[in-house]
PDB file of C-alpha atoms in Angstrom:
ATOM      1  CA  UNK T 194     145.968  22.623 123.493  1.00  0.00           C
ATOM      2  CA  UNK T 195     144.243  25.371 125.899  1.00  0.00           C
ATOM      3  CA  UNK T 196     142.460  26.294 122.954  1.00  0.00           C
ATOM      4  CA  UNK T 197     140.960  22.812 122.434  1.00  0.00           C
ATOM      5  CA  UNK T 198     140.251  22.048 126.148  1.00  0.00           C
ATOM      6  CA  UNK T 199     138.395  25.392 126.243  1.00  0.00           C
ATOM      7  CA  UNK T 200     136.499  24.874 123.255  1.00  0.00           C
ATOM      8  CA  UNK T 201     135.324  21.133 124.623  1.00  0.00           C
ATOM      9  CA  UNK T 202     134.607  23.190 128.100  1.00  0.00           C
ATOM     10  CA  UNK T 203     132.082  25.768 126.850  1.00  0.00           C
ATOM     11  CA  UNK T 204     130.612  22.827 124.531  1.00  0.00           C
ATOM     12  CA  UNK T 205     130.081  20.435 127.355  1.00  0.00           C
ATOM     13  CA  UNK T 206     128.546  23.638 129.270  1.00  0.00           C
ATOM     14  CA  UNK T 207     125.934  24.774 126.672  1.00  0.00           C
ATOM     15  CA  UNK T 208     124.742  20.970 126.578  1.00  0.00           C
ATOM     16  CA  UNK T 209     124.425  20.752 130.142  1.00  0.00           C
ATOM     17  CA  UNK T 210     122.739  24.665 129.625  1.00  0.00           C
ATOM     18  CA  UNK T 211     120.241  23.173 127.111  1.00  0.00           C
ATOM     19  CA  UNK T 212     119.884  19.805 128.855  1.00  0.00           C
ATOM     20  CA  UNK T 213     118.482  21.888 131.994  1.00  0.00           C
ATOM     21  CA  UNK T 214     116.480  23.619 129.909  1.00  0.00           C
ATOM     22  CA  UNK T 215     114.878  21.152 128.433  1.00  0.00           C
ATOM     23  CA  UNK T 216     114.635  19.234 131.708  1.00  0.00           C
ATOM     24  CA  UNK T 217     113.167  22.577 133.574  1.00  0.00           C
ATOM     25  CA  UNK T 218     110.368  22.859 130.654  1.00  0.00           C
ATOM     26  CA  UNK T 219     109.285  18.902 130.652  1.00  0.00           C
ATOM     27  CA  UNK T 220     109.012  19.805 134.713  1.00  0.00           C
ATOM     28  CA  UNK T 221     106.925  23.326 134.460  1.00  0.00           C
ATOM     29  CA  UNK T 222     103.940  20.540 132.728  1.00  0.00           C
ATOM     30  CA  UNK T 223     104.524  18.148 135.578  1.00  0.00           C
ATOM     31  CA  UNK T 224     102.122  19.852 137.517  1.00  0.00           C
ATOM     32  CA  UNK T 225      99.444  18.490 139.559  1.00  0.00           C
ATOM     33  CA  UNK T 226      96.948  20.758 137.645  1.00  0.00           C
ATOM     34  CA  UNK T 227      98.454  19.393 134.184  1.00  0.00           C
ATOM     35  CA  UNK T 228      97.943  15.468 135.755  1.00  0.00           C
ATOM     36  CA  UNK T 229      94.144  16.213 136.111  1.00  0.00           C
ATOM     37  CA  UNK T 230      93.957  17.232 132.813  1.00  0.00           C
ATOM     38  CA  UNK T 231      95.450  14.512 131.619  1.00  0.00           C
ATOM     39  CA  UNK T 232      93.242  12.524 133.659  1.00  0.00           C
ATOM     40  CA  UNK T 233      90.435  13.960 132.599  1.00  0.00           C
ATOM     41  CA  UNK T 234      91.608  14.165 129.106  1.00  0.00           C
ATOM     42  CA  UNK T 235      91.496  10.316 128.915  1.00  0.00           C
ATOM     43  CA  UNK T 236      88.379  10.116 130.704  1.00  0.00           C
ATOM     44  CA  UNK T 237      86.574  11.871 127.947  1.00  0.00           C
ATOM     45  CA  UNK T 238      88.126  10.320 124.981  1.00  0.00           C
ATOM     46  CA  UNK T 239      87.327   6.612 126.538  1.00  0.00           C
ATOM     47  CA  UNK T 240      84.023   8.114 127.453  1.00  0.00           C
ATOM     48  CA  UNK T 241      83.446   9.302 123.621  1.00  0.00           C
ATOM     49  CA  UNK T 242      84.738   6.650 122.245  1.00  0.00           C
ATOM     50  CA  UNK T 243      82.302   4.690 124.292  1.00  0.00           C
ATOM     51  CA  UNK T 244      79.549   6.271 122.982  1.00  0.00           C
ATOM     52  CA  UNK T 245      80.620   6.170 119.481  1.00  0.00           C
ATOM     53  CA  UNK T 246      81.169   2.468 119.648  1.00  0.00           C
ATOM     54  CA  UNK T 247      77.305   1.927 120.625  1.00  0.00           C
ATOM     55  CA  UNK T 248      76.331   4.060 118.130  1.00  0.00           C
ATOM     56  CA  UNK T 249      77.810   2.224 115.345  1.00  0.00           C
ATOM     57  CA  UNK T 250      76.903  -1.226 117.056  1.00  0.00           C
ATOM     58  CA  UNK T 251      73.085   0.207 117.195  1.00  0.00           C
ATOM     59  CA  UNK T 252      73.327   1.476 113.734  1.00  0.00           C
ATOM     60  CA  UNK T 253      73.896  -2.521 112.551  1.00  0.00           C
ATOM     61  CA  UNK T 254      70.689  -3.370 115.159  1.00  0.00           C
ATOM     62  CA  UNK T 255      68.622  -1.730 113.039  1.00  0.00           C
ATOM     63  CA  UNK T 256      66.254  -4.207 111.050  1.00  0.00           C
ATOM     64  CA  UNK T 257      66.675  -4.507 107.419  1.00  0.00           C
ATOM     65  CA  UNK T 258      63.518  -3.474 106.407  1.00  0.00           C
ATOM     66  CA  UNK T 259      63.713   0.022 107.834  1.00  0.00           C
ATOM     67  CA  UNK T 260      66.600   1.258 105.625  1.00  0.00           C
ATOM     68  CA  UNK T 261      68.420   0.536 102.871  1.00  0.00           C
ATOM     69  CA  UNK T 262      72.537  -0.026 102.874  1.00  0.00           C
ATOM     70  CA  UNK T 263      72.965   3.583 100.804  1.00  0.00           C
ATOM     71  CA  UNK T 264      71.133   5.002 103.945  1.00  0.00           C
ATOM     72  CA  UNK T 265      73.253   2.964 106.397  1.00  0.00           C
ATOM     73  CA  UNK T 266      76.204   3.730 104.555  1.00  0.00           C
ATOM     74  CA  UNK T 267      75.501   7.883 105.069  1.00  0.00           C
ATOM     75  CA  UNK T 268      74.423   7.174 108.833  1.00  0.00           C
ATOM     76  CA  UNK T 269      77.727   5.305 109.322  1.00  0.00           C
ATOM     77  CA  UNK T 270      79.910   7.728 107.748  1.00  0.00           C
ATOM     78  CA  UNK T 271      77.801  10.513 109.525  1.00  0.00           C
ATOM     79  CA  UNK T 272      78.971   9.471 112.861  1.00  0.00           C
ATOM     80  CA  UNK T 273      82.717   8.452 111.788  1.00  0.00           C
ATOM     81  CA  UNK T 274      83.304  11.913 110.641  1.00  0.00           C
ATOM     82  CA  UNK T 275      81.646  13.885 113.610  1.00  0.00           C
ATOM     83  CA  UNK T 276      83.498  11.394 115.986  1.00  0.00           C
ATOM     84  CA  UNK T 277      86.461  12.403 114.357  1.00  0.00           C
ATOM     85  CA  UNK T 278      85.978  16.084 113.955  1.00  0.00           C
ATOM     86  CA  UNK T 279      84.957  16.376 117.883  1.00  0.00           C
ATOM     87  CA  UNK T 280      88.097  14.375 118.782  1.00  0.00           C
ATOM     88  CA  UNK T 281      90.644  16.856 116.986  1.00  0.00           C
ATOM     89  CA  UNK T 282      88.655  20.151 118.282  1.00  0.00           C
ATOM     90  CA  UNK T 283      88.975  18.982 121.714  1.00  0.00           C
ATOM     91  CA  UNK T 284      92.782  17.717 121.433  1.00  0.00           C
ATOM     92  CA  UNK T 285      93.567  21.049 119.646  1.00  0.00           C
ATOM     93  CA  UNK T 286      91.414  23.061 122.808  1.00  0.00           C
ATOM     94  CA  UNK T 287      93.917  21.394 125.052  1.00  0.00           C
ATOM     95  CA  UNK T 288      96.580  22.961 122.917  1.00  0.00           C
ATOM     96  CA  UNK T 289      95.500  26.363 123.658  1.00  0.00           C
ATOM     97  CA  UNK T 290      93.913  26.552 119.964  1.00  0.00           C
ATOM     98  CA  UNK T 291      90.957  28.985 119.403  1.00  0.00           C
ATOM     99  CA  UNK T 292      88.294  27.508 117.938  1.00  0.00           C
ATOM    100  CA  UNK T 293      87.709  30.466 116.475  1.00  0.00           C
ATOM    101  CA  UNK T 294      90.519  30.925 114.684  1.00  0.00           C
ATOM    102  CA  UNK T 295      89.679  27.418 113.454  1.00  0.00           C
ATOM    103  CA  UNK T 296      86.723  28.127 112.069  1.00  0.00           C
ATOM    104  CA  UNK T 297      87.887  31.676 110.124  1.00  0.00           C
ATOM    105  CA  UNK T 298      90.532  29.561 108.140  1.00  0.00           C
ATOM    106  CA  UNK T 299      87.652  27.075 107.516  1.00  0.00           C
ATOM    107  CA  UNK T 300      85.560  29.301 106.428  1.00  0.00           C
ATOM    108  CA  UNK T 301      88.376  30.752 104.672  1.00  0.00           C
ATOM    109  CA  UNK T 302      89.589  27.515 102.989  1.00  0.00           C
ATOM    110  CA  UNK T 303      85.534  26.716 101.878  1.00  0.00           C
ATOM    111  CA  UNK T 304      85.406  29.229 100.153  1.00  0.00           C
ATOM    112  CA  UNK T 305      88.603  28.834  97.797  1.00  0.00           C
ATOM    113  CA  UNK T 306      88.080  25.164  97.708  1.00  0.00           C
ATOM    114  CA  UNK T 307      84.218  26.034  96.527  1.00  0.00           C
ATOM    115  CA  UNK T 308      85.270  28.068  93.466  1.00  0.00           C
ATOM    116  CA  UNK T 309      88.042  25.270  92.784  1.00  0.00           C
ATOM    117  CA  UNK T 310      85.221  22.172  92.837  1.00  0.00           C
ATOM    118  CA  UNK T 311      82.176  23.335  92.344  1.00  0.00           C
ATOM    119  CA  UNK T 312      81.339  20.144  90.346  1.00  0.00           C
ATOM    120  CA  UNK T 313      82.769  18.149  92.814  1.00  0.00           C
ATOM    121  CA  UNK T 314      80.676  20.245  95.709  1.00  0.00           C
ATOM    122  CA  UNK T 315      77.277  19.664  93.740  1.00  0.00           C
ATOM    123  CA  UNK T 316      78.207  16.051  93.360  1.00  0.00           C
ATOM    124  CA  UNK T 317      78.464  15.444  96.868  1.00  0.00           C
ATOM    125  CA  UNK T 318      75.171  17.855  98.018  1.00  0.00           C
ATOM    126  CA  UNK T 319      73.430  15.786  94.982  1.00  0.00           C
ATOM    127  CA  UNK T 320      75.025  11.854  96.269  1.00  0.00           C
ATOM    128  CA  UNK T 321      73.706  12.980  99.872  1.00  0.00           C
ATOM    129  CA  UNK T 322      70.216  14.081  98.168  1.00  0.00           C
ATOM    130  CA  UNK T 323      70.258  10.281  96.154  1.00  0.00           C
ATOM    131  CA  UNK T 324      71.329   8.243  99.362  1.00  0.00           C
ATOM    132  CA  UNK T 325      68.755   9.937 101.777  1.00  0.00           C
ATOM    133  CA  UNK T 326      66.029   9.978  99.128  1.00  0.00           C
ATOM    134  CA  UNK T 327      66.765   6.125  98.418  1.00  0.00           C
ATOM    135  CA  UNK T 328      65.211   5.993  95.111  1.00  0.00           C
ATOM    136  CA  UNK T 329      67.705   4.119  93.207  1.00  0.00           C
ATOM    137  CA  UNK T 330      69.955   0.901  94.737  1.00  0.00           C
ATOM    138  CA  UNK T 331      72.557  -1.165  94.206  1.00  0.00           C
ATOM    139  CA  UNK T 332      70.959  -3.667  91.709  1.00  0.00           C
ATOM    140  CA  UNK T 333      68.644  -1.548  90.277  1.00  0.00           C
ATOM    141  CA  UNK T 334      67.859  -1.492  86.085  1.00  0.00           C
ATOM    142  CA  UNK T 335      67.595   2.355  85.556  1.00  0.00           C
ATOM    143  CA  UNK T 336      67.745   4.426  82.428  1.00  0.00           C
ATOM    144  CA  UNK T 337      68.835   7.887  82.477  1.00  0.00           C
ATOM    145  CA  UNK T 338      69.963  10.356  79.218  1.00  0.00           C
ATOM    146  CA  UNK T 339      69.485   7.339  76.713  1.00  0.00           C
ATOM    147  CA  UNK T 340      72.548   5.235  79.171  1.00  0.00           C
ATOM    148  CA  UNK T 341      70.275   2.411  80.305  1.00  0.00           C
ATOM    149  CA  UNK T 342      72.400  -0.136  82.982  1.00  0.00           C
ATOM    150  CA  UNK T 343      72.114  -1.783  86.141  1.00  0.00           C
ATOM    151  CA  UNK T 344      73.499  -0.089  89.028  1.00  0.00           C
ATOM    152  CA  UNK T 345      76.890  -1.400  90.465  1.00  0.00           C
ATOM    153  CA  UNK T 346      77.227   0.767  93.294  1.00  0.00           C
ATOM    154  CA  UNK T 347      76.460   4.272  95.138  1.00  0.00           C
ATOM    155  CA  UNK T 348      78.485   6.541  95.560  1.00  0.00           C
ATOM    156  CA  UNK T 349      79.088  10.238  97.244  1.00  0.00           C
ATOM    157  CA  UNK T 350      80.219  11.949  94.310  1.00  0.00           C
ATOM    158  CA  UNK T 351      79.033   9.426  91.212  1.00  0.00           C
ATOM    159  CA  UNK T 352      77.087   6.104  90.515  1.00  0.00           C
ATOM    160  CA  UNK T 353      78.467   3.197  88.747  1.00  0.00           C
ATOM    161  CA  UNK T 354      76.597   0.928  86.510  1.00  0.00           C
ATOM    162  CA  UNK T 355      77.045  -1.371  84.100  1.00  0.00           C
ATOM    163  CA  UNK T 356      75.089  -1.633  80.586  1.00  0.00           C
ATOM    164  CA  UNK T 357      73.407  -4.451  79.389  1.00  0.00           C
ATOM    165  CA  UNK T 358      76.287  -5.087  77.255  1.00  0.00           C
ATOM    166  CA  UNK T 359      78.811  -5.243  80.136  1.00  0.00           C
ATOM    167  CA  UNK T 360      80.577  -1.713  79.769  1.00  0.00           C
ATOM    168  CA  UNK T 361      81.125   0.398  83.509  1.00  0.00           C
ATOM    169  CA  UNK T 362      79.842   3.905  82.610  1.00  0.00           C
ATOM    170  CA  UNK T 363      80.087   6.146  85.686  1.00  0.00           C
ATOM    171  CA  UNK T 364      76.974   8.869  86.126  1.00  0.00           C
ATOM    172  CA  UNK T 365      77.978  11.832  88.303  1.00  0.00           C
ATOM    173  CA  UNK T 366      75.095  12.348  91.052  1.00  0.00           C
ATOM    174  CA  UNK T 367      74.276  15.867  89.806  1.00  0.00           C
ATOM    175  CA  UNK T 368      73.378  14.330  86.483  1.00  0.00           C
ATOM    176  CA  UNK T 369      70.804  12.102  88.388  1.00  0.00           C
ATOM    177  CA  UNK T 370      69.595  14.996  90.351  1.00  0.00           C
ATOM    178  CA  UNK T 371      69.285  17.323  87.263  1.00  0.00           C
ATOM    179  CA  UNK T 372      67.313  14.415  85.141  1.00  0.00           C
ATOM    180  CA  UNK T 373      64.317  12.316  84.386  1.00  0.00           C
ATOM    181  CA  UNK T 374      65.524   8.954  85.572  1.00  0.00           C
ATOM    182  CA  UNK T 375      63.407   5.827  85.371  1.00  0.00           C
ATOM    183  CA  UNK T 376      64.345   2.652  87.451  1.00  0.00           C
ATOM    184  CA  UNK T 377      62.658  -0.378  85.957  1.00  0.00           C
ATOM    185  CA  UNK T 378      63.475  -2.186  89.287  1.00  0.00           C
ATOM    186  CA  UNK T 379      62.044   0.247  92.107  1.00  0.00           C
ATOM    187  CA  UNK T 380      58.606  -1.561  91.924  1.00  0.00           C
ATOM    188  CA  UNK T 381      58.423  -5.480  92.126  1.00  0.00           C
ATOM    189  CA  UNK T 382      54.852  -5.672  89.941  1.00  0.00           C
ATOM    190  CA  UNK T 383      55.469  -4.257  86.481  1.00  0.00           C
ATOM    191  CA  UNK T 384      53.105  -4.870  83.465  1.00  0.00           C
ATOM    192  CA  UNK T 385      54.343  -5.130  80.048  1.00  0.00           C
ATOM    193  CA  UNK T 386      51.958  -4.455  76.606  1.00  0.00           C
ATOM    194  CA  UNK T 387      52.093  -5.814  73.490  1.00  0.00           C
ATOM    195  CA  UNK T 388      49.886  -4.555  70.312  1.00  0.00           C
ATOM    196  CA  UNK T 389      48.592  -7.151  68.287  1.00  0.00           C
ATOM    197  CA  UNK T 390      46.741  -7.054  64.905  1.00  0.00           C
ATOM    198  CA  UNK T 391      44.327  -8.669  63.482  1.00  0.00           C
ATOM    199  CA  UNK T 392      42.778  -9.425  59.384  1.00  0.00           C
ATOM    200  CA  UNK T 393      39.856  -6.803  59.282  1.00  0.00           C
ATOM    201  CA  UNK T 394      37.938  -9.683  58.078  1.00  0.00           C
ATOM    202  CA  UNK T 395      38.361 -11.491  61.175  1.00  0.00           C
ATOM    203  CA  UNK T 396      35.448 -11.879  63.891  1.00  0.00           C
ATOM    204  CA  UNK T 397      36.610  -9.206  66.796  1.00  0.00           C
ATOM    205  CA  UNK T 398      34.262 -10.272  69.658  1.00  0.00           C
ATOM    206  CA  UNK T 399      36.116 -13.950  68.770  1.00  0.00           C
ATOM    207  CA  UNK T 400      39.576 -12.432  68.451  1.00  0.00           C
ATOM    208  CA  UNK T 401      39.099 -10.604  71.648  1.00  0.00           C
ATOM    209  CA  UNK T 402      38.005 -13.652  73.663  1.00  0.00           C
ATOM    210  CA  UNK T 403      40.763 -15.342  72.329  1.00  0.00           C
ATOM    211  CA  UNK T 404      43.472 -12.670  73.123  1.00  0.00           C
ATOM    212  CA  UNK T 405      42.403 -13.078  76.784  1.00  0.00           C
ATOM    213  CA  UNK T 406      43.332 -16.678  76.922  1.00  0.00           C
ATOM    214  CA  UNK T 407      46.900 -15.717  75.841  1.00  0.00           C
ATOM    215  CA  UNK T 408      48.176 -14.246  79.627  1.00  0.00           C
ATOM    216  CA  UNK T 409      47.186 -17.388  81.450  1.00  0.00           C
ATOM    217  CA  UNK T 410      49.353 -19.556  79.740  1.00  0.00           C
ATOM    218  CA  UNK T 411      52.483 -17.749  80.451  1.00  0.00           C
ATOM    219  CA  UNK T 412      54.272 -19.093  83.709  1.00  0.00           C
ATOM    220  CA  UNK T 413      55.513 -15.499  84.897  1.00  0.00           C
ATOM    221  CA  UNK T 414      52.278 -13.650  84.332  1.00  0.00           C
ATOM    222  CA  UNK T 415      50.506 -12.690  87.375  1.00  0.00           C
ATOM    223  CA  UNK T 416      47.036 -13.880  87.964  1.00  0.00           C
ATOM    224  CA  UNK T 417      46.311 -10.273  90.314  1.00  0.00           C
ATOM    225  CA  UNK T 418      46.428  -8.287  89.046  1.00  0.00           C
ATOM    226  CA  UNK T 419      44.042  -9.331  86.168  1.00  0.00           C
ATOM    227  CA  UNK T 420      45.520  -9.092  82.394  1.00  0.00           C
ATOM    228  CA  UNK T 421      43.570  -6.701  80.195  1.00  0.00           C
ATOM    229  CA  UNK T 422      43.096  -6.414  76.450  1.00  0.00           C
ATOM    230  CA  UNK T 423      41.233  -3.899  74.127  1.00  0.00           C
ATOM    231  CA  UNK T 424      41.208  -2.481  71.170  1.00  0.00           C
ATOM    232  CA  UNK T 425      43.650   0.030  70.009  1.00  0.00           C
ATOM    233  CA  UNK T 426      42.367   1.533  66.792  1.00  0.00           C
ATOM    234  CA  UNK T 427      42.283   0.988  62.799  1.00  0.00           C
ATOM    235  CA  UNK T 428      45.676   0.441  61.135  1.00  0.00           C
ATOM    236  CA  UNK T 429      46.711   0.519  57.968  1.00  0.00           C
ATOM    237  CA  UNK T 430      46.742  -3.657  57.618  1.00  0.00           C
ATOM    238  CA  UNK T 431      44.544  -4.129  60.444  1.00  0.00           C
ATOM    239  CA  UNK T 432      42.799  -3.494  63.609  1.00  0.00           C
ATOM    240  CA  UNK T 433      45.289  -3.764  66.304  1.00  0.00           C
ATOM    241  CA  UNK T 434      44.478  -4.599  69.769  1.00  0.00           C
ATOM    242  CA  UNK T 435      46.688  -3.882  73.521  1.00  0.00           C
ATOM    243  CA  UNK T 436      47.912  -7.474  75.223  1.00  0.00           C
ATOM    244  CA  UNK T 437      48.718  -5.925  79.047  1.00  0.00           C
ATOM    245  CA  UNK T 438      49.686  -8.503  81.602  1.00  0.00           C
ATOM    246  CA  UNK T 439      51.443  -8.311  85.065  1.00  0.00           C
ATOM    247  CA  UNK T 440      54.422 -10.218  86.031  1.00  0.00           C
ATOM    248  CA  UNK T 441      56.837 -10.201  89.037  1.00  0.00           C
ATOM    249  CA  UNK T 442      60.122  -8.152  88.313  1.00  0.00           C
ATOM    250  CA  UNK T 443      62.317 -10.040  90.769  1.00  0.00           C
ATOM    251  CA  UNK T 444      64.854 -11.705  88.542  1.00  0.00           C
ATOM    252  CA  UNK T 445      67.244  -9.821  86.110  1.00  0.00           C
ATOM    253  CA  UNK T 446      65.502 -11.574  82.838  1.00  0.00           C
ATOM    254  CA  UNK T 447      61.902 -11.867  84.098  1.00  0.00           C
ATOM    255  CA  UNK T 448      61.032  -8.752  81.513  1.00  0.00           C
ATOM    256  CA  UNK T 449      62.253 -10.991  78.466  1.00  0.00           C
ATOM    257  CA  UNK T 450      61.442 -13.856  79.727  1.00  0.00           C
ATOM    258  CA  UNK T 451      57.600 -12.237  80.401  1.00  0.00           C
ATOM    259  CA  UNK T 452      57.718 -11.026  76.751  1.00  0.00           C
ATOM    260  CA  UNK T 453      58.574 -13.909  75.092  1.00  0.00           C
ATOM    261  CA  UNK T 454      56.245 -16.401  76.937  1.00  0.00           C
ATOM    262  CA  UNK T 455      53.073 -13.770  75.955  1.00  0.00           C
ATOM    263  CA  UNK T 456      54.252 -13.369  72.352  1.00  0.00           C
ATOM    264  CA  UNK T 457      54.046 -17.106  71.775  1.00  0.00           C
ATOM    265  CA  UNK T 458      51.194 -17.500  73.866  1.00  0.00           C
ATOM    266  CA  UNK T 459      50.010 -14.656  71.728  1.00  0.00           C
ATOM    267  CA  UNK T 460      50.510 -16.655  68.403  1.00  0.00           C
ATOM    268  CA  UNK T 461      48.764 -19.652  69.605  1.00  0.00           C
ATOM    269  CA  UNK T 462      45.749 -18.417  70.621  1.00  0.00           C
ATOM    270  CA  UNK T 463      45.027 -16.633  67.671  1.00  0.00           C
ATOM    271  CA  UNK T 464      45.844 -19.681  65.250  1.00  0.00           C
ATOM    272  CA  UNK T 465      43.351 -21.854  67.634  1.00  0.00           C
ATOM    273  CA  UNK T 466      41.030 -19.446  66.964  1.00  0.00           C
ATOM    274  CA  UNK T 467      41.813 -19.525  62.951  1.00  0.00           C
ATOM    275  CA  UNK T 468      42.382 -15.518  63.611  1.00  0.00           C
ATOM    276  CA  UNK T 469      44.825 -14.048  60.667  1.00  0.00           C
ATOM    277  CA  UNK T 470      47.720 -11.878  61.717  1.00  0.00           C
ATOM    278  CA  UNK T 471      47.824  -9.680  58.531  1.00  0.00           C
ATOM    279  CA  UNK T 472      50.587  -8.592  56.942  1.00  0.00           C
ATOM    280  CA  UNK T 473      51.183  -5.758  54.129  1.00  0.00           C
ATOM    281  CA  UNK T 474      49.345  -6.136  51.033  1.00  0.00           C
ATOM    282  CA  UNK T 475      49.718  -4.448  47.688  1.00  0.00           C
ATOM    283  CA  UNK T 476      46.924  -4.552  44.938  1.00  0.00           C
ATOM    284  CA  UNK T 477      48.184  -3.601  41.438  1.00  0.00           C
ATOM    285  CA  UNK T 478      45.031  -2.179  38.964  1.00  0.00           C
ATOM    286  CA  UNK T 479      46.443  -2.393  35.230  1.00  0.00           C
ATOM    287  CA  UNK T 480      44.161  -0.447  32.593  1.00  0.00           C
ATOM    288  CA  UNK T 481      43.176  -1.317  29.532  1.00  0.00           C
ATOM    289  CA  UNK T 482      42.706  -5.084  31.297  1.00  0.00           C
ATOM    290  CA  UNK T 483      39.217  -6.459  31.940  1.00  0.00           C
ATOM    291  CA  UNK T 484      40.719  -7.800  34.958  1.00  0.00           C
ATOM    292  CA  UNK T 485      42.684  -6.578  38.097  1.00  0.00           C
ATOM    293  CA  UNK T 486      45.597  -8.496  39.129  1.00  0.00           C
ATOM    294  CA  UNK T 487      46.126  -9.083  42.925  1.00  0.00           C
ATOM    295  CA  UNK T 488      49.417  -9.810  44.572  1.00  0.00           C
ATOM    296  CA  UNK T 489      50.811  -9.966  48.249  1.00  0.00           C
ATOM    297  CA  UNK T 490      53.924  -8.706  49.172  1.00  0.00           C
TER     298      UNK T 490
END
């Protein structure tokens, strides 16, 4: 029994030895020099958060028409991030933590992380390059390495887009930096050509005339800038001649729709005019005959 209540004794003491400890270390920080820290500790957080608050709340003032929502998108994550960052440094400075120490494992950690994702590293440099350039959106009908889609969305590291046939193919942004890219959508006025041939035994100053009716009757074609047409050159069937004609690209089908109007337009003109379209023709000479056979195919 004196074994037990000595054993419960020297227990009870080394938790009333550790509870004092405890107590005297909670009371070394309750110091009047560790209260204005504090003090000011929240005075500068409230006052940075301040700050960052506005900043985000101007970012959204900003009309429209001056930027573009990839660009707002990078400003806004800009100023998250270096909120963020400059709220840990200074919490961490308050610690005791070197900031120099911080930034030798950083630069530390870059570099093994660089060797381990370089891809992933020249993705994001090339999706900061695309978003600050801003010459492809959301929306946009772009072709690039024969993938031709319409962009669903921008990202850091890839863009998304879907083809005309409805499949998601995902382009990393180093491929867009590293290639010819054409985006069918960046400018609202396109102009679309179509070659046109005509019977070598039809009248050209007549067939030409005629071909320059063909634009105005189309409902999408522009009226300025003018439509053009001339002639190409001497084909095999006949002598072909360039349709080009302006339309507004503001509508996901105005291309077709475009094309379709002028080719009809196209046909009607010339059979008003009593101009042949010519097709292939085949003559067939047989000797020993007095006469030469003649047949279309």
């Amino acid at each position: 029994m004196d074994d037990i209540g000595g054993g419960a004794k020297a227990a009870g003491e080394s938790f009333l030895e550790q509870t004092s400890s405890f107590l005297n270390w909670i009371k070394s920080f309750l110091t009047w020099e560790n209260l204005f820290k504090f003090i000011g500790a929240l005075i500068f957080l409230t006052i940075l958060w301040i700050i960052y608050k506005l900043i985000l709340r101007g970012l959204k003032k900003i009309p429209a028409e001056k930027t573009t929502p990839q660009r707002s998108m990078l400003l806004n994550r800009f100023v998250k991030y270096t909120y963020y960052v400059i709220v840990i440094i200074y919490i961490l400075s308050l610690f005791g933590v070197k900031l120099s120490a911080i930034w030798g494992a950083a630069g530390i950690a870059g570099i093994a992380i660089g060797f381990a994702a370089q891809t992933s590293v020249s993705n994001l440099i090339s999706g900061v390059f695309i978003l600050i350039e801003g010459s492809i959106h959301a929306g946009d009908l772009i072709i690039v390495n024969e993938i031709t889609g319409v962009i669903d969305s921008v990202n850091l590291l890839s863009i998304e887009v879907h083809t005309l046939d409805n499949q998601m193919v995902r382009i990393p942004n180093s491929t867009i930096i590293n290639s010819s890219i054409i985006n069918n959508s960046y400018h609202t006025d396109r102009r679309i050509q179509i070659t046109v041939s005509i019977s070598y035994d039809a009248d050209m100053t007549k067939a030409l005339e005629a071909l320059k009716k063909a634009p105005a009757l189309c409902p999408t074609v522009l009226s300025y800038p003018e439509a053009a047409v001339w002639y190409e050159g001497f084909g095999q069937s006949g002598i072909n001649l360039i349709v080009a004609a302006w339309y507004k690209n503001n509508y996901p089908t105005a291309f077709l729709d475009t094309k379709n109007a002028l080719f009809i337009a196209i046909k009607k003109v010339l059979d008003d005019a009593g101009i042949e379209i010519p097709y292939n023709q085949l003559d067939v000479k047989i000797k020993g005959e007095k006469e030469n056979i003649s047949k279309d195919i």
